[in-house]
PDB file of C-alpha atoms and ligand atoms in Angstrom:
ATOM      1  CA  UNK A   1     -33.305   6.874   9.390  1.00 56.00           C
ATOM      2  CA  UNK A   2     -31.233   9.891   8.758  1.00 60.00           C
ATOM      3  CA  UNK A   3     -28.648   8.153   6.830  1.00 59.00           C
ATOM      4  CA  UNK A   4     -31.614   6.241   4.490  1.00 60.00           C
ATOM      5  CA  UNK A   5     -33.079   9.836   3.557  1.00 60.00           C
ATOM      6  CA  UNK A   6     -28.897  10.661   3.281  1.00 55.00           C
ATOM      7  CA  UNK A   7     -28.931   7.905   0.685  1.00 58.00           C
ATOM      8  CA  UNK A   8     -32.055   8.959  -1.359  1.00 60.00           C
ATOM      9  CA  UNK A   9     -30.967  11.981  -1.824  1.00 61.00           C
ATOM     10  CA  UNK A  10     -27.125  10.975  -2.718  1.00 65.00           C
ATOM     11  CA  UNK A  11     -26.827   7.897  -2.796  1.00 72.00           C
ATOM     12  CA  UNK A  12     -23.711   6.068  -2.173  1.00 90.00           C
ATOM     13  CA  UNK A  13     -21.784   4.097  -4.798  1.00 94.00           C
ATOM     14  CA  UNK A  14     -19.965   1.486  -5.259  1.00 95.00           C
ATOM     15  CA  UNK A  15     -15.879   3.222  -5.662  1.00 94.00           C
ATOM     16  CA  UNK A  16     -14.673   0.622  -7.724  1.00 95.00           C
ATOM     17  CA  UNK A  17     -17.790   0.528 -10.186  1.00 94.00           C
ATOM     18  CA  UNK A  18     -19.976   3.004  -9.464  1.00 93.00           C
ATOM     19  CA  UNK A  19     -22.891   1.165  -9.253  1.00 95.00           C
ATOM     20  CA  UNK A  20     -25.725   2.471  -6.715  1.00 94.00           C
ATOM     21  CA  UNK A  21     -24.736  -0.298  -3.202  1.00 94.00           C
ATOM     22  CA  UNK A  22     -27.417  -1.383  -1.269  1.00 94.00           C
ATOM     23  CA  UNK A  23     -27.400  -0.422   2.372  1.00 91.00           C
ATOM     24  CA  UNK A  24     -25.623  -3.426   3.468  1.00 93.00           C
ATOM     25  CA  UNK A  25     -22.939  -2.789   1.329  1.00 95.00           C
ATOM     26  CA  UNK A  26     -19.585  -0.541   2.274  1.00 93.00           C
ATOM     27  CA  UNK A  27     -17.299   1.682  -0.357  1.00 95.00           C
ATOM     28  CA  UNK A  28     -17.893  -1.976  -2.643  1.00 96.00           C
ATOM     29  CA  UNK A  29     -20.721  -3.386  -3.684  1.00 97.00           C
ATOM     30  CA  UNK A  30     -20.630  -7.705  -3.303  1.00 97.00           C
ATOM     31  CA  UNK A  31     -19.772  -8.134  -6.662  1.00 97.00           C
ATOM     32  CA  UNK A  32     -16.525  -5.944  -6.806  1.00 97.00           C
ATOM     33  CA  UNK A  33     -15.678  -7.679  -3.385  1.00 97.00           C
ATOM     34  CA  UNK A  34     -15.790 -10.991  -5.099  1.00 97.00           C
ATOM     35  CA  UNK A  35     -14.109  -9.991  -8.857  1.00 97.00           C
ATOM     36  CA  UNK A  36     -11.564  -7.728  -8.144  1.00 98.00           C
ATOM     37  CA  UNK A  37      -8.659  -9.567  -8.890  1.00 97.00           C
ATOM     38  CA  UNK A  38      -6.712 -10.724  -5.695  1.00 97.00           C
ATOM     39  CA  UNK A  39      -3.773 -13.002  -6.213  1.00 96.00           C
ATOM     40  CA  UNK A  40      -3.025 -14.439  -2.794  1.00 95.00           C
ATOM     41  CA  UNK A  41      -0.664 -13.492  -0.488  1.00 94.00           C
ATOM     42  CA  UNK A  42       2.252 -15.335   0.070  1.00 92.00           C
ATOM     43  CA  UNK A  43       2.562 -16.971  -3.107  1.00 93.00           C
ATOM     44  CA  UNK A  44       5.513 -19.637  -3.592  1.00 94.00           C
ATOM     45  CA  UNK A  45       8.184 -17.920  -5.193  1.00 94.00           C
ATOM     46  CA  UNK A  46      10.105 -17.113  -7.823  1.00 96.00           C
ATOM     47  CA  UNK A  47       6.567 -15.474  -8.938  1.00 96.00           C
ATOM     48  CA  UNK A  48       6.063 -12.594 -11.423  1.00 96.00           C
ATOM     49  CA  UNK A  49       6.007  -9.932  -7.967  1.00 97.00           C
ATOM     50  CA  UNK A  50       8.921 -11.208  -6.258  1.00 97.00           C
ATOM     51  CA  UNK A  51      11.098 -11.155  -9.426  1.00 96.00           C
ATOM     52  CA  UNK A  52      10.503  -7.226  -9.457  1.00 95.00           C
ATOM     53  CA  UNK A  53      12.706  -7.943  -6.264  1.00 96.00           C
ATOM     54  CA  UNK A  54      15.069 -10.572  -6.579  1.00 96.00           C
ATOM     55  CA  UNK A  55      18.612 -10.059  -6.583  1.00 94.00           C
ATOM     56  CA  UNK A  56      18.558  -6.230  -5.618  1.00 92.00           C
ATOM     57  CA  UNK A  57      18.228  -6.920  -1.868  1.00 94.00           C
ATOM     58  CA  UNK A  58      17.545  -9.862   0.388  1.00 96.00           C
ATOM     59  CA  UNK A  59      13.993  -9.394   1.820  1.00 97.00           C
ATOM     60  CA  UNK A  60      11.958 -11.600   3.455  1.00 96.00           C
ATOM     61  CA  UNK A  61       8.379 -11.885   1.425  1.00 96.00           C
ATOM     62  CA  UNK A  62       6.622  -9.260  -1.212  1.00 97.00           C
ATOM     63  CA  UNK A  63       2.670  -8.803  -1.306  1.00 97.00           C
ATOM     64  CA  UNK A  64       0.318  -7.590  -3.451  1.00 97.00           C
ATOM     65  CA  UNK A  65      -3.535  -7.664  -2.466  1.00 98.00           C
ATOM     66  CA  UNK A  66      -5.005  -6.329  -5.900  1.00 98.00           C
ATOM     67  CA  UNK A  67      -3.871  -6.766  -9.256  1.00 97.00           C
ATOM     68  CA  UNK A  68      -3.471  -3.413 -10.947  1.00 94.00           C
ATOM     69  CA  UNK A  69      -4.718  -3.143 -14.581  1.00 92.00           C
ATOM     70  CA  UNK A  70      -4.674  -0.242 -16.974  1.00 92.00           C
ATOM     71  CA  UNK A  71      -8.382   1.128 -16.962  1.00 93.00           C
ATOM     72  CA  UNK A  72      -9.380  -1.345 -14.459  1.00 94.00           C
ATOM     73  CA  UNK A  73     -11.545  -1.084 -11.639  1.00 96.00           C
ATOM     74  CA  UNK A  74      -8.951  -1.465  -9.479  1.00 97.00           C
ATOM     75  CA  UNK A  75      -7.377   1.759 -10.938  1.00 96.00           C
ATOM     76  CA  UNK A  76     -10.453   3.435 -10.647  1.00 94.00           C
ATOM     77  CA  UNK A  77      -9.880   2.274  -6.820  1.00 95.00           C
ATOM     78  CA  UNK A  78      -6.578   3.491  -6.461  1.00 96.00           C
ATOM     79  CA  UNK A  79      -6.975   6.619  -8.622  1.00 95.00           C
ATOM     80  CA  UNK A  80      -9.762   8.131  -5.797  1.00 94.00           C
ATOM     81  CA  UNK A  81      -7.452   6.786  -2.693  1.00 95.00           C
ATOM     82  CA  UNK A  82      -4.799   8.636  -3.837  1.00 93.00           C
ATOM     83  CA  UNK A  83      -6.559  11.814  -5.950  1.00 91.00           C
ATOM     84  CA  UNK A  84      -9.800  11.942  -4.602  1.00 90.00           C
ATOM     85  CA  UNK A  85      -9.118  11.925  -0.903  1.00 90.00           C
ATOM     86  CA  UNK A  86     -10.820   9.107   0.012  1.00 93.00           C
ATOM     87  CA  UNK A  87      -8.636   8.637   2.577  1.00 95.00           C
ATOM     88  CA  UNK A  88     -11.793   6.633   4.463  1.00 95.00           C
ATOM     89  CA  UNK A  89     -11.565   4.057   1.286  1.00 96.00           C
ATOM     90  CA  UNK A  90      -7.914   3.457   2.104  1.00 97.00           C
ATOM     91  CA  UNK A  91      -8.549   2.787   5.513  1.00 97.00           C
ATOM     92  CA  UNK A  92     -11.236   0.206   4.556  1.00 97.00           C
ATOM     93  CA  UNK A  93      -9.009  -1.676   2.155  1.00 98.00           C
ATOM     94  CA  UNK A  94      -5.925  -1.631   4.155  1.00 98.00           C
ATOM     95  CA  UNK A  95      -8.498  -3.486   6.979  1.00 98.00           C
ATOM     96  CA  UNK A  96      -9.592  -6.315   4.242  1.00 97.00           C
ATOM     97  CA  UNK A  97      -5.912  -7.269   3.350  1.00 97.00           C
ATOM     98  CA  UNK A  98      -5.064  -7.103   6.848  1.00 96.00           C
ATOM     99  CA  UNK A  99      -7.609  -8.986   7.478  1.00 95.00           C
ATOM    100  CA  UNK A 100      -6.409 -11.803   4.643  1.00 95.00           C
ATOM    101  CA  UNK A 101      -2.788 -11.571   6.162  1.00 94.00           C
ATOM    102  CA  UNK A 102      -4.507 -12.773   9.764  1.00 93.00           C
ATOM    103  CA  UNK A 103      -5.701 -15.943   7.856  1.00 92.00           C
ATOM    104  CA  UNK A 104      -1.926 -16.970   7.428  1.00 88.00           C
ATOM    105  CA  UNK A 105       0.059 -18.447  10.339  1.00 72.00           C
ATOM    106  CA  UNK A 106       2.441 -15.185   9.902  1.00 65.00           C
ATOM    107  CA  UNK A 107       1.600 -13.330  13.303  1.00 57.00           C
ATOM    108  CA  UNK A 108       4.998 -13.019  14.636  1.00 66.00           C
ATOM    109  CA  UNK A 109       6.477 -12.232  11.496  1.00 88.00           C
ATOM    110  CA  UNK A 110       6.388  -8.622  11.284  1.00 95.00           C
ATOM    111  CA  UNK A 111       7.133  -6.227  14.014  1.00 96.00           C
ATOM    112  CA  UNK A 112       6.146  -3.118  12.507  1.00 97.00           C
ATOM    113  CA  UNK A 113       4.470  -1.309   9.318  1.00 98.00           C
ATOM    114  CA  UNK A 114       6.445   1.531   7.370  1.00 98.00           C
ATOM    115  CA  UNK A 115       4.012   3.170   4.989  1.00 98.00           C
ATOM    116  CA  UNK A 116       6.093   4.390   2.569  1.00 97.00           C
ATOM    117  CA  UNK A 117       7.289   8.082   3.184  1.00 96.00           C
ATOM    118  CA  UNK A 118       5.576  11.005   1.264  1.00 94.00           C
ATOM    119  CA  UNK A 119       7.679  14.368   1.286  1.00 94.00           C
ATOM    120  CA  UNK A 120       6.146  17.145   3.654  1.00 91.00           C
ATOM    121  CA  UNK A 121       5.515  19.478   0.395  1.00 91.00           C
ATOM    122  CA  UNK A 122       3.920  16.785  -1.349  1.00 90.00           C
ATOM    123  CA  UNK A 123       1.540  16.248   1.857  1.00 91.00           C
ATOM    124  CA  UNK A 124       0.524  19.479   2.499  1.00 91.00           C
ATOM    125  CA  UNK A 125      -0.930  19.909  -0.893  1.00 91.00           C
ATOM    126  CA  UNK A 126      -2.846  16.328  -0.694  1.00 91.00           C
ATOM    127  CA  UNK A 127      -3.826  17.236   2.696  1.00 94.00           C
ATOM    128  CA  UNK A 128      -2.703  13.174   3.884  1.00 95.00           C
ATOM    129  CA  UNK A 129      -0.255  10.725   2.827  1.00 96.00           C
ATOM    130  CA  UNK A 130      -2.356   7.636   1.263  1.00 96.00           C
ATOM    131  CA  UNK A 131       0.128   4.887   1.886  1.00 97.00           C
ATOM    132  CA  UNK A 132      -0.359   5.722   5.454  1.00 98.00           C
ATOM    133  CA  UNK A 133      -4.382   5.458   5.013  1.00 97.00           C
ATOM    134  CA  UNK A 134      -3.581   1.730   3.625  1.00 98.00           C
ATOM    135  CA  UNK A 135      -1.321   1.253   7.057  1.00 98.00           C
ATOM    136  CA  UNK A 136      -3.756   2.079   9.642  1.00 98.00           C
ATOM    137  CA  UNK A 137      -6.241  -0.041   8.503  1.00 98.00           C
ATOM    138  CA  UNK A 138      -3.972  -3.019   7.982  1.00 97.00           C
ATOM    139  CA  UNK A 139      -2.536  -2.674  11.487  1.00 97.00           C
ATOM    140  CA  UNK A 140      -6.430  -2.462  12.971  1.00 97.00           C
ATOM    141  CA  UNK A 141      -6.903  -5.993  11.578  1.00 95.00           C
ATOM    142  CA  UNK A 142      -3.747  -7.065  12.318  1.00 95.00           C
ATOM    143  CA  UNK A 143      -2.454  -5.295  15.594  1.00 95.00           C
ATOM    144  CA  UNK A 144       0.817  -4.720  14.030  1.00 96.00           C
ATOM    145  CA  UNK A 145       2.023  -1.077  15.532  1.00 97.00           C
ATOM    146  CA  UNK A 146       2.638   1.675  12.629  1.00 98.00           C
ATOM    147  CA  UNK A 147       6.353   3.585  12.138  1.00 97.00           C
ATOM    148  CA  UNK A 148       5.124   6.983  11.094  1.00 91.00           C
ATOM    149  CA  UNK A 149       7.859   9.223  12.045  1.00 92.00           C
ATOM    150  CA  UNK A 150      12.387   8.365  12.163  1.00 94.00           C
ATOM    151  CA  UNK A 151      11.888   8.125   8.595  1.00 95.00           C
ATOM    152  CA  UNK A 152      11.511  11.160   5.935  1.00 95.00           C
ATOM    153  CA  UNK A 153      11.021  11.365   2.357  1.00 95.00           C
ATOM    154  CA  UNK A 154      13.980  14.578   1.748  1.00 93.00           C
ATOM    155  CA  UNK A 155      13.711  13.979  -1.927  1.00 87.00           C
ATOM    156  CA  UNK A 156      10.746  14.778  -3.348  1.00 80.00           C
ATOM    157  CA  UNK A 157      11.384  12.774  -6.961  1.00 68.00           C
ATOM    158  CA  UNK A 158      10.165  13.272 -10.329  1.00 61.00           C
ATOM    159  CA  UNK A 159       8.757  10.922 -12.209  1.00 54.00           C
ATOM    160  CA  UNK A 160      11.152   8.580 -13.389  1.00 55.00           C
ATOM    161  CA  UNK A 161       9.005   6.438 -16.247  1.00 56.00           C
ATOM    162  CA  UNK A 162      12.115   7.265 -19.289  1.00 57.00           C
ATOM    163  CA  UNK A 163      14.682   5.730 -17.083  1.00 66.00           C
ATOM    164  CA  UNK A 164      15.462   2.479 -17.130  1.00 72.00           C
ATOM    165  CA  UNK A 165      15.772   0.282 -13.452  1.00 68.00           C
ATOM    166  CA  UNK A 166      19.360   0.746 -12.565  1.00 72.00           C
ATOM    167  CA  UNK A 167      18.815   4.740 -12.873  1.00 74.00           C
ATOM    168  CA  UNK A 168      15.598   4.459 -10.960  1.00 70.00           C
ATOM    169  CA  UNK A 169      16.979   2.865  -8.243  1.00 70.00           C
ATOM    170  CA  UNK A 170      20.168   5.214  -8.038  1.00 74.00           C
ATOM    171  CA  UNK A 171      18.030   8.240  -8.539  1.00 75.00           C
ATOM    172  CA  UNK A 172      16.274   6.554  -5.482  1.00 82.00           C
ATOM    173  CA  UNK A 173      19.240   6.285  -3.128  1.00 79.00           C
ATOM    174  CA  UNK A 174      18.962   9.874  -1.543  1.00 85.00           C
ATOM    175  CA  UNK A 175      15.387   9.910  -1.637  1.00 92.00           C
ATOM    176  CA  UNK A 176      14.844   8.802   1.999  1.00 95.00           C
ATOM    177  CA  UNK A 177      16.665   9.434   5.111  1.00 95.00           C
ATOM    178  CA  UNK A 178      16.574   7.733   8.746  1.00 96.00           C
ATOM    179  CA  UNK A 179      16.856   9.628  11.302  1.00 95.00           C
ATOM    180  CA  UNK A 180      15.261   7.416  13.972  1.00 95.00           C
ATOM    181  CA  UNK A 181      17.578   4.255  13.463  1.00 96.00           C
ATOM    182  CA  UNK A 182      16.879   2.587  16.959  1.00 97.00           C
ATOM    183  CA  UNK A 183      13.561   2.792  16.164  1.00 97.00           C
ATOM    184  CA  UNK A 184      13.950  -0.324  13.492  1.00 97.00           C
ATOM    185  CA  UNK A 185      17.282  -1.824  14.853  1.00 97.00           C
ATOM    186  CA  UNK A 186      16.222  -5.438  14.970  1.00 97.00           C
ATOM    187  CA  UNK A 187      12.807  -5.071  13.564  1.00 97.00           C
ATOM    188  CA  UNK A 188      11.398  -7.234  10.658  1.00 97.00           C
ATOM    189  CA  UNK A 189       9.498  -3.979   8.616  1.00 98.00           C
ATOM    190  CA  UNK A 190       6.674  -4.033   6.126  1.00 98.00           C
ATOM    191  CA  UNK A 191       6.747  -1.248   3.954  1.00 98.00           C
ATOM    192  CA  UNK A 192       3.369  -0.785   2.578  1.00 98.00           C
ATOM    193  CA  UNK A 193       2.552   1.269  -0.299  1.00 97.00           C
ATOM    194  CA  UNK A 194      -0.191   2.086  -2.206  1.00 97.00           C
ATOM    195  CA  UNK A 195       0.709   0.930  -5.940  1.00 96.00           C
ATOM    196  CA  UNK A 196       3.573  -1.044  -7.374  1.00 95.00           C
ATOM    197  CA  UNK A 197       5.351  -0.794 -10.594  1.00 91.00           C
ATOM    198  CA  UNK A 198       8.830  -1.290 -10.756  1.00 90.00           C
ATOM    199  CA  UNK A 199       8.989  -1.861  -7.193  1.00 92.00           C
ATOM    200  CA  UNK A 200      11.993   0.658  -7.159  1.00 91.00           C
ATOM    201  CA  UNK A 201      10.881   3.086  -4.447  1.00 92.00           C
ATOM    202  CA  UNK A 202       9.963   0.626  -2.344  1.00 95.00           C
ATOM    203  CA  UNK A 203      13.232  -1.121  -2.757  1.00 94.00           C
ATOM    204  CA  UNK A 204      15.080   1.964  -2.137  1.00 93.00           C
ATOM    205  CA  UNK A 205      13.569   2.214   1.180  1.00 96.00           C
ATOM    206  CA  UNK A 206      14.210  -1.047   1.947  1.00 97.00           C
ATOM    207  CA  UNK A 207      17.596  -0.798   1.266  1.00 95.00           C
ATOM    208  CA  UNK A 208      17.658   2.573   3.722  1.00 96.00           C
ATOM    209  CA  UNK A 209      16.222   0.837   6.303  1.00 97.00           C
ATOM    210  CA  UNK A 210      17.886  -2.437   6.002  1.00 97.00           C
ATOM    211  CA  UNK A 211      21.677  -0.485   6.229  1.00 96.00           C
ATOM    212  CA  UNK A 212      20.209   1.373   9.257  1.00 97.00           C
ATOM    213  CA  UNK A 213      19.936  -1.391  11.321  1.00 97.00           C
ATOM    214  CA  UNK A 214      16.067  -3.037  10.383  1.00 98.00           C
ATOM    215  CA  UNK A 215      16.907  -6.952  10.810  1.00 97.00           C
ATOM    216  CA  UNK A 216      14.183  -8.192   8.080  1.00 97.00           C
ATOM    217  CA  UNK A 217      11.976  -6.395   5.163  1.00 98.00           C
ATOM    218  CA  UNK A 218       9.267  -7.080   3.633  1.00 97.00           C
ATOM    219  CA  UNK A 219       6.822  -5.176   1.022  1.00 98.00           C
ATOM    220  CA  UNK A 220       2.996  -5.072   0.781  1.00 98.00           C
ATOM    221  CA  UNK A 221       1.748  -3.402  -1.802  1.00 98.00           C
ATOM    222  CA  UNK A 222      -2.310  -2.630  -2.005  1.00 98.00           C
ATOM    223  CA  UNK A 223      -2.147  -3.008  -6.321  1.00 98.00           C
ATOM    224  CA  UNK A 224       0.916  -4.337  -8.053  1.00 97.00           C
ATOM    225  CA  UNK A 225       0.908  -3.902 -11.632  1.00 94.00           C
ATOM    226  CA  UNK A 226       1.882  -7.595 -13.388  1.00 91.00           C
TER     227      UNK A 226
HETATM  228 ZN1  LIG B 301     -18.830  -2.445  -7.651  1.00 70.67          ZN
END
């Protein structure tokens, strides 16, 4: 009752649209659910994601859940996840591609989740680190255990947009350090992150991990852009 007179008075939208839902609806209304644009996971490769990282390090598979478009409603998605503190939004989504990743026959694939690393400074002003939002709710659906501490962020990095790859990714190589290493010795990791571009940070990481001992990688991103 309280929550209908809640809604009257504010009432909730849709976050990817911002049309008014309907009370059986949840941060999306039906539509959104049904048009955001979702790939697939685990798409045969070589595909346009995987060949953001092919031939930089061996890995096992690379994700995407939503594709990423410039104005998009998926940006508009992102943009309040990571701006807007919607850290509850995060959560939510994170739970619906977990939730698509159960549908696979995958369940003893990976042993843990590494949301990427943000750098303390960078987390005290946001107040939360959104990649780790995305996490939690992934391992709730798929009861895969989270890595949130052994690995830092020391760097906290610019942007890096007028540089091409190769720079990126050696501008990237300090960027995280591992000071937990038993903690992914012989561990198949998903890093998880919130949006992918080049794919460089999360490669860097990889990379980290991989040289301190993880046995497999693989990356999930929640929006890759094509
Ligand atoms: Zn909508």
């Amino acid at each position: 009752m309280f929550k209908r007179i809640l809604q009257l008075l504010y009432p909730e939208v849709c976050f990817a649209c911002s049309n008014t839902l309907l009370d059986s609806e949840e941060f999306l209304c039906t539509r959104c659910r049904l048009e955001l644009p979702r790939p697939g996971l685990f798409l045969p490769r070589p595909n346009w994601l995987s060949l953001k990282f092919d031939g930089w390090m061996e890995y096992e598979d690379a994700h995407c859940f939503f594709l990423f478009s410039e104005g998009g409603r998926v940006q508009h998605l992102m943009h309040q996840i990571k701006y807007q503190g919607a850290q509850e939004l995060g959560r939510f989504l994170g739970f619906w591609c977990g939730a698509e990743l159960n549908k696979y026959n995958w369940s003893q694939e990976y042993d843990l989740i590494l949301p990427i690393p943000m750098h303390s400074q960078r987390t005290r002003l946001r107040g939360y680190n959104q990649a780790h939002c995305i996490a939690e709710g992934i391992s709730k659906s798929t009861q895969i255990p989270i890595l949130s501490h052994g690995i830092e962020r020391v760097k906290n990095s610019q942007t890096l947009i007028h540089q091409n790859r190769q720079d990126r990714f050696h501008a990237l190589e300090d960027v995280f350090s591992v000071s937990n290493p038993e903690l992914i010795q012989g561990k198949h990791v998903l890093i998880v992150d919130d949006t992918l571009t080049t794919g460089a940070t999360m490669l860097a990481l990889g990379q980290k991990i991989k040289t301190a001992g993880a046995r497999q990688v693989s990356f999930l991103a929640l929006a890759a852009l094509q």
